[in-house]
Coordinates of C-alpha atoms in Angstrom, one line a residue:
M1 CA 27.3 -10.4 -19.4
E2 CA 27.8 -6.6 -19.2
T3 CA 26.5 -4.3 -16.5
G4 CA 24.4 -2.5 -19.1
E5 CA 21.2 -3.8 -20.7
Q6 CA 20.9 -7.6 -20.8
V7 CA 19.4 -9.7 -23.6
V8 CA 17.3 -12.7 -22.5
S9 CA 15.9 -15.6 -24.4
S10 CA 12.4 -15.4 -25.7
S11 CA 11.6 -18.7 -24.0
V12 CA 12.3 -17.6 -20.5
S13 CA 9.8 -17.0 -17.7
K14 CA 9.5 -14.1 -15.2
A15 CA 11.1 -16.3 -12.6
D16 CA 14.1 -17.0 -14.9
I17 CA 14.6 -13.3 -15.5
R18 CA 14.5 -12.5 -11.8
Q19 CA 16.9 -15.2 -11.0
N20 CA 19.2 -14.1 -13.8
V21 CA 19.3 -10.5 -12.5
W22 CA 19.7 -11.5 -8.8
D23 CA 22.5 -13.9 -9.6
F24 CA 24.3 -11.3 -11.8
M25 CA 24.1 -8.6 -9.2
E26 CA 25.4 -10.9 -6.5
A27 CA 28.2 -12.2 -8.6
N28 CA 29.4 -8.7 -9.6
N29 CA 28.8 -7.1 -6.2
L30 CA 26.4 -4.6 -7.6
A31 CA 24.2 -4.2 -4.5
D32 CA 24.5 -2.8 -1.0
F33 CA 22.9 -4.0 2.2
P34 CA 20.7 -6.0 2.6
R35 CA 22.3 -8.9 0.9
P36 CA 21.8 -11.3 -0.7
V37 CA 19.5 -9.6 -3.2
H38 CA 17.5 -12.7 -4.0
H39 CA 13.8 -12.4 -3.3
R40 CA 14.2 -8.6 -2.8
I41 CA 14.0 -5.4 -4.7
P42 CA 17.8 -5.0 -5.0
N43 CA 19.3 -2.0 -3.1
F44 CA 21.6 -1.4 -6.1
K45 CA 24.8 0.5 -6.0
G46 CA 24.3 4.0 -7.4
A47 CA 20.7 4.2 -6.1
S48 CA 21.4 7.8 -4.9
S49 CA 22.6 8.8 -8.4
A50 CA 19.5 7.3 -10.0
S51 CA 17.3 9.1 -7.4
A52 CA 19.0 12.4 -8.1
R53 CA 17.5 12.1 -11.6
L54 CA 13.9 12.3 -10.4
P55 CA 13.8 16.1 -9.8
D56 CA 14.9 16.5 -13.4
L57 CA 11.6 14.9 -14.5
G58 CA 9.0 17.5 -15.1
E59 CA 6.4 15.0 -13.8
F60 CA 8.0 15.3 -10.3
Q61 CA 8.2 19.1 -10.5
K62 CA 4.5 19.1 -11.4
A63 CA 3.9 17.9 -7.9
Q64 CA 6.1 20.5 -6.4
T65 CA 4.6 23.0 -3.9
G66 CA 7.9 24.5 -2.6
S67 CA 10.9 26.1 -4.1
F68 CA 13.2 23.1 -4.3
K69 CA 14.1 22.6 -8.0
M70 CA 16.9 21.3 -10.1
G71 CA 17.8 21.8 -13.7
C72 CA 15.3 19.9 -15.9
S73 CA 15.7 18.6 -19.4
I74 CA 13.3 20.0 -22.0
E75 CA 12.1 16.5 -22.9
A76 CA 11.2 15.5 -19.3
W77 CA 10.0 18.9 -18.0
G78 CA 6.6 18.7 -16.2
V79 CA 6.8 15.3 -14.5
F80 CA 8.1 16.0 -11.1
D81 CA 7.5 19.7 -10.9
K82 CA 3.7 19.6 -11.2
A83 CA 3.1 16.6 -8.9
R84 CA 1.6 17.4 -5.5
E85 CA 1.0 13.9 -4.2
V86 CA 3.7 11.3 -4.8
K87 CA 3.4 7.6 -3.9
V88 CA 6.8 5.9 -3.4
D89 CA 7.3 2.2 -2.5
P90 CA 9.1 1.5 0.8
D91 CA 12.0 -0.3 -0.8
K92 CA 15.5 0.6 0.3
P93 CA 16.8 1.8 -3.1
L94 CA 13.9 4.4 -3.3
E95 CA 15.0 6.1 0.0
G96 CA 16.6 8.9 -2.0
I97 CA 13.4 9.5 -4.0
R98 CA 11.4 9.7 -0.8
L99 CA 13.8 12.2 0.5
A100 CA 13.5 14.3 -2.7
A101 CA 9.8 14.3 -2.3
L102 CA 10.0 15.5 1.3
Q103 CA 12.6 18.2 0.4
A104 CA 10.3 19.4 -2.4
R105 CA 7.5 19.7 0.2
K106 CA 5.2 17.3 -1.6
T107 CA 2.7 15.0 0.0
L108 CA 4.5 11.7 0.3
L109 CA 2.5 8.5 0.5
V110 CA 4.1 5.2 1.2
P111 CA 2.2 1.8 1.0
T112 CA 1.9 -0.1 4.2
P113 CA 4.2 -3.2 4.3
R114 CA 2.3 -6.1 2.5
L115 CA -0.9 -4.0 2.8
R116 CA -1.5 -5.5 6.3
T117 CA -3.0 -2.5 7.9
G118 CA -4.2 -0.4 5.0
L119 CA -3.1 1.0 1.7
F120 CA -1.2 4.2 2.4
N121 CA 0.7 6.0 5.2
R122 CA 1.3 9.8 4.8
I123 CA 4.7 10.9 6.0
V124 CA 4.4 13.9 8.2
P125 CA 7.8 15.3 9.2
P126 CA 8.0 17.3 12.5
P127 CA 7.5 21.1 12.1
G128 CA 10.7 22.9 11.1
A129 CA 12.4 19.6 10.2
T130 CA 16.0 19.9 9.1
K131 CA 17.5 18.1 6.1
E132 CA 18.9 15.4 8.5
M133 CA 15.4 14.9 10.0
L134 CA 13.9 14.7 6.5
R135 CA 16.6 12.1 5.7
K136 CA 15.5 10.1 8.7
C137 CA 11.8 10.4 7.7
A138 CA 12.7 8.9 4.3
T139 CA 14.1 5.7 5.9
S140 CA 12.0 2.6 6.7
Q141 CA 12.2 3.5 10.4
G142 CA 11.2 7.1 9.7
V143 CA 8.2 5.8 7.7
R144 CA 7.1 4.0 10.8
D145 CA 7.7 6.8 13.2
Y146 CA 6.5 9.8 11.2
S147 CA 3.5 8.5 9.4
V148 CA -0.3 8.9 9.6
P149 CA -2.6 6.3 8.1
V150 CA -4.7 7.4 5.1
G151 CA -8.1 5.8 4.9
L152 CA -10.0 4.8 1.8
D153 CA -12.4 7.8 2.3
A154 CA -9.5 10.3 2.1
K155 CA -9.5 12.4 -1.1
V156 CA -6.2 11.2 -2.5
Q157 CA -5.1 12.2 -6.0
V158 CA -1.7 10.7 -6.7
D159 CA 0.2 12.6 -9.5
L160 CA 3.3 10.4 -9.6
V161 CA 3.9 6.7 -8.7
V162 CA 7.4 5.4 -8.0
V163 CA 7.8 1.6 -7.8
G164 CA 10.7 -0.7 -7.2
S165 CA 11.6 -3.4 -9.7
V166 CA 13.8 -6.4 -10.1
A167 CA 13.9 -6.1 -13.9
V168 CA 12.5 -3.6 -16.5
S169 CA 12.7 -3.2 -20.2
E170 CA 13.2 -0.1 -22.2
K171 CA 9.7 -0.6 -23.5
G172 CA 8.3 -0.2 -20.0
W173 CA 7.6 -3.8 -19.2
R174 CA 8.3 -4.4 -15.5
I175 CA 9.0 -7.4 -13.3
G176 CA 8.8 -7.2 -9.5
K177 CA 10.0 -9.7 -6.9
G178 CA 7.0 -11.9 -7.6
E179 CA 4.6 -11.1 -4.8
G180 CA 2.4 -8.7 -6.9
Y181 CA 2.1 -6.0 -4.3
A182 CA 3.0 -3.1 -6.6
D183 CA 0.5 -4.3 -9.2
M184 CA -2.1 -4.7 -6.5
E185 CA -1.5 -1.3 -5.0
Y186 CA -1.9 0.4 -8.3
A187 CA -5.2 -1.5 -9.0
M188 CA -6.5 -0.5 -5.6
M189 CA -5.6 3.1 -6.3
V190 CA -7.6 2.9 -9.5
S191 CA -10.6 1.5 -7.6
M192 CA -10.5 4.3 -5.0
G193 CA -10.0 7.0 -7.7
A194 CA -6.6 7.9 -6.6
V195 CA -4.9 7.6 -10.0
K196 CA -5.9 8.5 -13.6
E197 CA -5.0 7.1 -17.0
D198 CA -2.3 9.7 -17.4
T199 CA -0.7 9.2 -14.0
V200 CA 3.0 8.7 -14.6
V201 CA 4.8 5.6 -13.2
V202 CA 8.5 5.7 -12.6
T203 CA 11.0 3.0 -11.5
A204 CA 14.7 3.2 -10.4
V205 CA 17.1 0.4 -11.1
H206 CA 20.7 -0.4 -11.8
D207 CA 21.7 -0.4 -15.5
C208 CA 22.1 -4.2 -15.4
Q209 CA 18.4 -4.5 -14.4
V210 CA 17.4 -3.1 -17.7
V211 CA 16.8 -6.2 -19.8
D212 CA 14.7 -7.5 -22.8
I213 CA 11.4 -8.8 -21.5
P214 CA 9.1 -10.7 -24.0
E215 CA 5.7 -9.0 -24.1
A216 CA 4.1 -12.4 -24.0
L217 CA 5.1 -12.6 -20.3
L218 CA 2.9 -9.7 -19.4
A219 CA -0.6 -10.2 -18.0
D220 CA -3.4 -7.7 -17.8
H221 CA -2.7 -7.0 -14.1
D222 CA 1.0 -6.2 -14.7
L223 CA 2.0 -2.5 -14.1
T224 CA 4.1 -0.9 -16.7
V225 CA 6.4 2.2 -16.3
D226 CA 6.8 5.5 -18.2
Y227 CA 10.3 6.4 -17.0
I228 CA 13.3 4.4 -15.9
L229 CA 16.0 6.0 -13.7
T230 CA 19.4 4.4 -13.6
P231 CA 22.7 5.7 -12.2
T232 CA 23.8 6.7 -15.8
R233 CA 20.6 7.6 -17.7
T234 CA 17.0 8.5 -17.8
I235 CA 14.8 6.4 -20.1
K236 CA 11.5 7.5 -21.4
T237 CA 9.8 4.3 -22.4
G238 CA 6.9 5.7 -24.4
C239 CA 4.9 2.7 -23.2
K240 CA 1.4 2.5 -24.7
R241 CA 0.3 -0.7 -23.1
P242 CA -2.8 0.1 -20.8
K243 CA -2.1 0.0 -17.1
P244 CA -4.4 -2.0 -14.8
Q245 CA -8.0 -0.6 -14.9
G246 CA -8.9 -1.8 -11.4
I247 CA -8.9 -4.9 -9.2
L248 CA -9.3 -8.1 -11.2
W249 CA -11.4 -9.9 -8.6
H250 CA -11.4 -13.1 -10.6
K251 CA -7.6 -13.3 -9.9
I252 CA -8.0 -12.7 -6.2
S253 CA -8.3 -15.9 -4.1
P254 CA -10.1 -16.0 -0.7
E255 CA -6.7 -16.6 0.9
T256 CA -5.3 -13.4 -0.6
L257 CA -8.5 -11.5 0.5
A258 CA -8.0 -12.8 4.1
K259 CA -4.4 -11.5 4.2
I260 CA -5.2 -8.0 3.0
P261 CA -7.9 -6.3 5.0
V262 CA -8.1 -3.2 2.7
L263 CA -9.1 -5.6 -0.1
K264 CA -12.1 -6.7 1.9
N265 CA -13.2 -3.1 2.4
L266 CA -12.9 -2.4 -1.3
L267 CA -14.9 -5.6 -2.0
Y268 CA -17.6 -4.4 0.3
R269 CA -17.7 -1.0 -1.4
E270 CA -18.0 -2.5 -4.9
K271 CA -20.8 -4.7 -3.6
Q272 CA -22.6 -1.7 -2.2
E273 CA -22.3 -0.1 -5.7
G274 CA -24.2 -3.1 -7.1
K275 CA -21.2 -4.7 -8.9
E276 CA -21.0 -8.5 -9.3
V277 CA -17.7 -9.8 -8.0
T278 CA -16.5 -13.3 -8.3
L279 CA -13.3 -14.5 -6.6
K280 CA -10.8 -16.8 -8.2
E281 CA -11.9 -20.1 -6.6
E282 CA -15.5 -19.4 -7.2
K283 CA -15.5 -19.0 -11.0
S284 CA -16.3 -22.6 -11.6
R285 CA -19.2 -22.5 -9.1
S286 CA -22.7 -21.1 -9.5
P287 CA -22.6 -17.3 -10.3
T288 CA -23.5 -16.3 -6.8
R289 CA -22.1 -12.9 -6.0
V290 CA -19.5 -12.8 -3.3
Q291 CA -20.7 -11.6 0.1
A292 CA -18.2 -9.1 1.6
A293 CA -17.9 -8.8 5.3
K294 CA -20.2 -6.0 6.4
P295 CA -19.3 -4.2 9.6
E296 CA -21.5 -5.0 12.5
R297 CA -24.2 -2.7 13.7
A298 CA -24.1 -1.2 17.2
R299 CA -25.7 -3.2 19.9
P300 CA -29.1 -1.7 20.8
Q301 CA -29.5 -0.4 24.4
G302 CA -31.0 -3.1 26.6
E303 CA -29.7 -6.0 24.6
P304 CA -27.8 -8.4 26.9
Q305 CA -24.1 -7.6 27.1
Q306 CA -23.2 -11.3 27.0
M307 CA -24.9 -12.9 24.0
L308 CA -23.0 -16.0 24.9
E309 CA -25.2 -16.6 27.8
R310 CA -28.0 -17.7 25.4
S311 CA -25.8 -20.5 24.0
S312 CA -24.9 -23.8 25.5
P313 CA -21.3 -24.0 27.1
D314 CA -19.9 -25.7 24.0
K315 CA -21.4 -23.2 21.6
A316 CA -20.4 -20.3 23.8
D317 CA -16.8 -21.5 23.8
Q318 CA -16.9 -21.8 20.0
K319 CA -18.4 -18.4 19.5
R320 CA -16.0 -16.8 21.9
S321 CA -13.0 -18.3 20.1
S322 CA -14.2 -16.9 16.8
C323 CA -14.6 -13.3 18.0
A324 CA -11.8 -10.8 17.2
T325 CA -10.8 -7.8 19.3
V326 CA -9.5 -4.4 18.0
Y327 CA -7.5 -2.0 20.1
V328 CA -8.2 1.7 20.0
G329 CA -5.5 3.9 21.6
N330 CA -4.4 7.5 21.9
I331 CA -7.9 8.6 23.1
S332 CA -7.4 12.1 24.5
H333 CA -8.7 13.3 27.8
G334 CA -12.3 14.5 27.6
I335 CA -13.4 12.2 24.8
R336 CA -16.7 10.5 25.7
V337 CA -17.6 6.9 24.8
S338 CA -20.6 8.3 22.9
E339 CA -18.3 10.3 20.6
L340 CA -16.3 7.2 19.8
K341 CA -19.5 5.2 19.1
E342 CA -20.8 7.9 16.8
A343 CA -17.5 7.9 14.9
L344 CA -17.7 4.1 14.6
R345 CA -21.3 4.3 13.2
E346 CA -20.3 7.0 10.7
R347 CA -17.5 4.6 9.3
H348 CA -19.8 1.6 9.4
A349 CA -17.5 -0.1 11.9
S350 CA -19.8 -0.5 14.9
P351 CA -18.7 -3.6 17.0
M352 CA -20.6 -6.4 18.6
R353 CA -19.4 -5.1 22.0
L354 CA -17.3 -2.1 23.1
T355 CA -15.1 -2.0 26.3
W356 CA -14.4 1.6 27.3
Q357 CA -11.3 2.4 29.3
G358 CA -11.2 6.2 29.0
G359 CA -9.0 6.6 32.1
R360 CA -6.3 4.6 30.3
H361 CA -7.0 6.4 27.0
Q362 CA -8.0 3.2 25.2
A363 CA -11.0 1.1 24.2
F364 CA -11.5 -2.4 22.9
L365 CA -13.9 -3.3 20.1
I366 CA -15.1 -6.9 19.8
Y367 CA -16.3 -8.2 16.4
N368 CA -18.0 -11.5 15.7
N369 CA -15.2 -12.7 13.4
Q370 CA -11.7 -11.8 12.2
C371 CA -12.9 -10.8 8.7
T372 CA -15.2 -8.1 10.2
A373 CA -12.5 -6.9 12.5
D374 CA -10.0 -6.5 9.7
A375 CA -12.6 -4.5 7.7
A376 CA -13.2 -2.3 10.7
I377 CA -9.5 -1.7 11.2
E378 CA -9.2 -0.5 7.6
A379 CA -12.3 1.7 7.8
L380 CA -10.9 3.3 11.0
Q381 CA -7.5 4.2 9.6
G382 CA -6.9 7.9 9.8
L383 CA -9.7 8.4 12.3
S384 CA -9.3 11.4 14.6
L385 CA -11.4 12.6 17.6
K386 CA -11.1 16.3 18.4
G387 CA -8.0 16.6 16.4
H388 CA -6.2 13.7 18.0
P389 CA -5.4 10.7 15.6
L390 CA -6.4 7.4 17.1
R391 CA -4.3 4.3 17.0
V392 CA -6.3 1.3 15.7
E393 CA -4.8 -2.1 15.4
P394 CA -5.5 -5.8 16.3
A395 CA -5.5 -6.3 20.1
R396 CA -2.5 -8.2 21.3
N397 CA -4.5 -10.4 23.6
Q398 CA -7.4 -11.7 21.6
S399 CA -8.9 -13.5 24.6

C-alpha cells in the first residue's frame, strides 16, 4: 500500500475503511502524538504543510478582515480571503488552521468537546497578542483558556467550515472517527441559520487518508467536503451531493438528546415554531409530537420557598434527588439579584429556586430536573451582565 491514495473494495464498510487507514498510519509511522491513532482524528505528519495551504484558498481569504495574505492560485481564489467567520474543529492536526485564522484576524469558532456545554466557543486572544500568544490560543489548552461561549441566539454566519477526517475521497465523500459529531455540528448550524447551501467545507488529511469510498456507504446525514488539503496537494472535489439540510430528528435517540444539551434547546425551538418532531425510538409509536423540556417559570412572590414541605417525606426525598443545580459565577460587584432574574426570564431559563450569593460573586439555580437544567445552561451560554461574561455550568455539588 502506497502513502498516496488508497483503493478499497466496494464491499467494505465505513468501519473497515477507518481500521484500514488507522492500521496503515500506525504501521508506517505517519502520525505524531497522540498515538496510537485508532479511534482518533489522526494527527498526521505534515499537518503543518497541509494547514499552510489553507490561506491559498480564496474561500479562506473571503473571510479575511486583516492584511495577512499569501499567494493564491487562480482556481482557488476567493475561499479563505472573503471568509469572516471560520469554524474549525478542535482536532490536533487542525491546530495550524486555527492559527492561520487567528493570524488573519478572522472570527474563529471552535465546537465545544462532544457538544457537552453548547455548540461553539469563540476564541478571543488577549489584546495585542503576539504570534506566540496566537499560537497558544490555537492549541486545545488555548481554546479552553481564551474562549467565550456563543449561544444559539448569537447572530453567527459561518463562511468556512474546517473538519477533521479519518478518510476522504477525491469526490468529497468523508468518513470521521464514527461518533458523528462533525455531521451533527453542521446540521445544528443549518438549524440555527449559521451556514448556507454554498458554505464551503474543507478537511485536512495525510495523502494516505485519501481513499476510494463507495457512495453507497453515505447516508443523508453525512457531511461532504469541497476541498481536501494534504501535505503535497490541494484537491477541489467538485462535490455536488447535497449537504445535510438540518437535524434529522428521526435519527436522534432520547439517549443522544440527553447527552447533548444544545440539542434539547434546538428541539424546543422547533417545537415553538410548530414543527412536528419524532425521535428515533418513537417512530413506531403513535405520532405524538415530542415534548421538549421547557425552561421553568420564575417562582411568584409569596409562593413557599420549599415546595417539598407539601409532600410526604418519601416524596420529598424523591423530588429533591431529581432536582438539578446550575452554578452561575463571575457575577461582578454591584449586580443585583433582580438583574440576574430579569436576564433569566429573557432567556426563558427561570429556575424553580434561586440562591443568591452576591458577596461571593455567584448564584445557584435549582431546576426540577436535569433535562431542564441542561436546556438552561445552553440558553445562558454567552450571557453577560453589565459587560461581564458570566460562567454558567452544572454545580459540582448537586445536593
